[in-house]
Coordinates of C-alpha atoms in Angstrom, one line a residue:
X1 CA -5.4 -11.8 -14.8
X2 CA -2.4 -13.9 -16.6
X3 CA -4.7 -14.5 -19.9
X4 CA -4.8 -10.3 -20.5
X5 CA -7.9 -9.9 -20.6
X6 CA -8.7 -7.3 -18.8
X7 CA -12.8 -7.8 -19.7
X8 CA -12.7 -11.5 -18.0
X9 CA -10.7 -10.0 -15.3
X10 CA -13.5 -7.5 -14.2
X11 CA -15.9 -10.1 -14.7
X12 CA -13.8 -12.4 -11.7
X13 CA -13.2 -9.6 -9.7
X14 CA -17.2 -9.2 -9.9
X15 CA -18.2 -12.6 -9.6
X16 CA -15.9 -12.9 -6.3
X17 CA -17.0 -9.7 -5.0
X18 CA -21.0 -10.5 -4.8
X19 CA -20.0 -14.0 -3.2
X20 CA -18.1 -12.2 -0.6
X21 CA -20.9 -9.8 0.0
X22 CA -23.3 -13.0 0.2
X23 CA -20.5 -14.9 2.7
X24 CA -20.1 -17.6 -0.2
X25 CA -16.6 -16.8 -1.3
X26 CA -13.5 -19.0 -0.7
X27 CA -9.7 -17.6 0.2
X28 CA -8.3 -18.6 -3.1
X29 CA -11.2 -16.8 -5.2
X30 CA -10.6 -13.8 -3.3
X31 CA -6.9 -13.9 -3.5
X32 CA -6.5 -14.2 -6.9
X33 CA -9.4 -11.6 -7.5
X34 CA -7.1 -9.4 -5.3
X35 CA -4.1 -10.2 -7.8
X36 CA -6.5 -9.5 -11.2
X37 CA -7.6 -6.1 -9.4
X38 CA -3.7 -5.4 -8.9
X39 CA -3.2 -5.7 -12.7
X40 CA -5.7 -4.2 -13.8
X41 CA -5.1 -1.3 -11.8
X42 CA -1.8 -0.6 -13.4
X43 CA -2.8 -1.3 -16.8
X44 CA -5.7 1.1 -16.5
X45 CA -3.0 3.4 -15.1
X46 CA -1.5 3.0 -18.4
X47 CA -4.1 4.0 -20.2
X48 CA -5.0 7.0 -19.0
X49 CA -2.1 9.4 -19.8
X50 CA -1.6 6.9 -23.4
X51 CA -6.1 8.4 -24.0
X52 CA -5.4 11.7 -22.6
X53 CA -1.5 12.3 -25.2
X54 CA -4.3 10.6 -27.8
X55 CA -7.2 13.6 -26.8
X56 CA -4.9 15.9 -27.2
X57 CA -3.8 15.0 -30.5
X58 CA -6.8 14.7 -31.9
X59 CA -7.7 18.3 -31.2
X60 CA -9.4 17.8 -27.4
X61 CA -8.7 21.1 -25.3
X62 CA -7.8 20.7 -22.0
X63 CA -11.5 22.8 -20.9
X64 CA -13.0 19.3 -22.8
X65 CA -10.6 17.0 -21.4
X66 CA -11.5 18.2 -17.7
X67 CA -14.9 17.0 -17.5
X68 CA -13.8 13.2 -19.0
X69 CA -11.0 13.0 -16.3
X70 CA -13.5 14.3 -13.0
X71 CA -12.0 17.4 -12.2
X72 CA -13.3 21.4 -12.8
X73 CA -10.6 23.3 -14.7
X74 CA -8.4 23.2 -17.6
X75 CA -5.0 23.8 -15.5
X76 CA -6.4 20.4 -12.9
X77 CA -6.7 18.2 -16.4
X78 CA -3.3 19.2 -17.3
X79 CA -1.7 18.4 -13.6
X80 CA -3.6 15.3 -13.3
X81 CA -2.0 14.3 -16.7
X82 CA 1.6 15.6 -15.8
X83 CA 1.3 13.3 -12.7
X84 CA 0.1 10.2 -14.4
X85 CA 3.7 10.7 -17.1
X86 CA 6.9 8.8 -16.5
X87 CA 9.4 11.1 -15.8
X88 CA 12.3 11.9 -18.6
X89 CA 14.4 13.6 -15.9
X90 CA 14.6 12.1 -13.0
X91 CA 11.4 13.1 -11.0
X92 CA 10.0 10.5 -8.6
X93 CA 6.5 11.8 -8.2
X94 CA 4.2 12.9 -9.6
X95 CA 4.0 16.6 -7.8
X96 CA 7.4 17.0 -8.8
X97 CA 7.1 16.4 -12.9
X98 CA 4.6 19.0 -12.8
X99 CA 6.9 21.2 -10.6
X100 CA 9.6 20.7 -13.3
X101 CA 7.0 20.9 -16.6
X102 CA 6.0 24.1 -14.7
X103 CA 9.8 25.6 -14.1
X104 CA 10.3 24.4 -18.0
X105 CA 7.7 26.4 -19.1
X106 CA 8.5 29.4 -17.0
X107 CA 12.1 29.5 -18.3
X108 CA 11.1 29.2 -22.0
X109 CA 8.8 31.6 -21.9
X110 CA 11.6 34.2 -20.1
X111 CA 13.7 33.0 -23.2
X112 CA 11.7 33.6 -25.2
X113 CA 10.9 37.0 -24.2
X114 CA 14.1 37.9 -24.6
X115 CA 15.2 36.2 -27.9
X116 CA 12.5 38.3 -29.3
X117 CA 13.4 41.6 -27.2
X118 CA 17.0 41.5 -28.9
X119 CA 15.8 39.3 -32.7
X120 CA 18.2 41.8 -34.1
X121 CA 21.3 41.0 -32.6
X122 CA 20.7 36.9 -32.8
X123 CA 20.2 37.3 -36.0
X124 CA 22.6 39.3 -37.1
X125 CA 25.4 36.8 -35.2
X126 CA 23.7 34.3 -36.4
X127 CA 24.5 35.7 -39.6
X128 CA 27.7 35.8 -38.9
X129 CA 28.8 32.5 -37.7
X130 CA 26.8 30.9 -41.3
X131 CA 29.0 33.5 -42.9
X132 CA 32.3 31.8 -42.5
X133 CA 34.5 30.5 -44.3
X134 CA 37.1 27.5 -43.9
X135 CA 35.0 25.7 -41.8
X136 CA 35.4 22.1 -41.0
X137 CA 33.0 19.5 -41.7
X138 CA 31.3 19.5 -38.7
X139 CA 31.6 23.1 -38.1
X140 CA 29.8 23.5 -41.6
X141 CA 27.5 21.9 -40.8
X142 CA 26.6 23.6 -37.1
X143 CA 26.5 26.6 -39.5
X144 CA 24.5 25.4 -42.2
X145 CA 21.9 24.5 -38.9
X146 CA 22.0 28.0 -37.7
X147 CA 21.6 29.2 -41.2
X148 CA 18.4 27.5 -42.0
X149 CA 17.2 28.3 -38.7
X150 CA 17.4 32.5 -39.7
X151 CA 14.8 31.6 -41.9
X152 CA 12.1 31.1 -38.8
X153 CA 10.0 33.8 -37.9
X154 CA 10.9 33.4 -34.3
X155 CA 14.2 34.3 -32.8
X156 CA 14.6 31.7 -30.5
X157 CA 14.8 29.0 -32.5
X158 CA 17.9 30.7 -33.2
X159 CA 19.1 29.7 -29.7
X160 CA 19.6 26.1 -29.8
X161 CA 21.9 25.9 -33.3
X162 CA 23.6 28.7 -32.0
X163 CA 25.1 27.2 -28.5
X164 CA 25.5 23.8 -30.7
X165 CA 28.2 26.4 -33.2
X166 CA 29.8 27.6 -30.0
X167 CA 32.5 24.5 -29.1
X168 CA 33.0 24.3 -33.1
X169 CA 34.6 28.2 -33.3
X170 CA 36.5 27.9 -30.0
X171 CA 40.1 27.4 -31.7
X172 CA 39.8 29.7 -35.2
X173 CA 37.0 32.4 -33.7
X174 CA 37.5 32.6 -30.2
X175 CA 36.3 36.3 -30.5
X176 CA 32.7 34.8 -32.0
X177 CA 32.8 31.7 -29.4
X178 CA 32.5 34.2 -26.3
X179 CA 30.0 36.0 -27.6
X180 CA 28.3 32.5 -28.2
X181 CA 29.2 31.5 -24.6
X182 CA 27.7 34.9 -23.4
X183 CA 24.3 34.4 -25.7
X184 CA 24.1 30.6 -23.4
X185 CA 24.9 32.5 -20.1
X186 CA 22.4 34.7 -20.6
X187 CA 19.7 32.1 -21.7
X188 CA 20.5 30.2 -18.5
X189 CA 20.5 32.7 -15.9
X190 CA 17.0 33.3 -17.3
X191 CA 15.7 30.0 -17.1
X192 CA 17.0 29.9 -13.4
X193 CA 15.3 33.5 -12.6
X194 CA 12.1 32.7 -13.7
X195 CA 11.9 29.6 -12.2
X196 CA 12.9 31.2 -9.1
X197 CA 9.7 33.8 -9.6
X198 CA 7.4 30.7 -10.5
X199 CA 8.5 29.5 -7.0
X200 CA 8.1 32.8 -5.5
X201 CA 4.7 33.4 -6.8
X202 CA 3.3 29.9 -6.0

């Protein structure tokens, strides 16, 4: 498919298939058709996740996508999409990408639930950090981000800026930095436990 024309490649492949069925295909034509087919298959494989992403952006639910993808359920549709997606975290197979995404979601849910249960403490701690005086420019920028996150209704949004603030406080506010470290350790533990529970259930 050297000319980058998928429709033309399909037409040429179809002609060679018809000739092969009639016993009239030559070796060079067959080899060229197979090469075209390989390139076309790779291109089509790239189109599918792109189209699924566009459909989701346009508001299509996984339930609506399932019949279009030829699968029976919303879970199967999402699983197919994850298998097709390139990995950002090193998983080499589609099944590994599905597992990694499910692990991430399980961890996110566990941490979000914990943050909601501990909202008052998290907000109090964030308020203490954001109200600190005499910070250097980098620490002040981190504290300002934390202050802005206090305006969000979801307490889980406080966790990333709290974790980021820790390194800026280690020298002059060691006790506060230690409290932030304990939160990071707890959320890491929650993620590990959530992944373990999910895999046990599966």
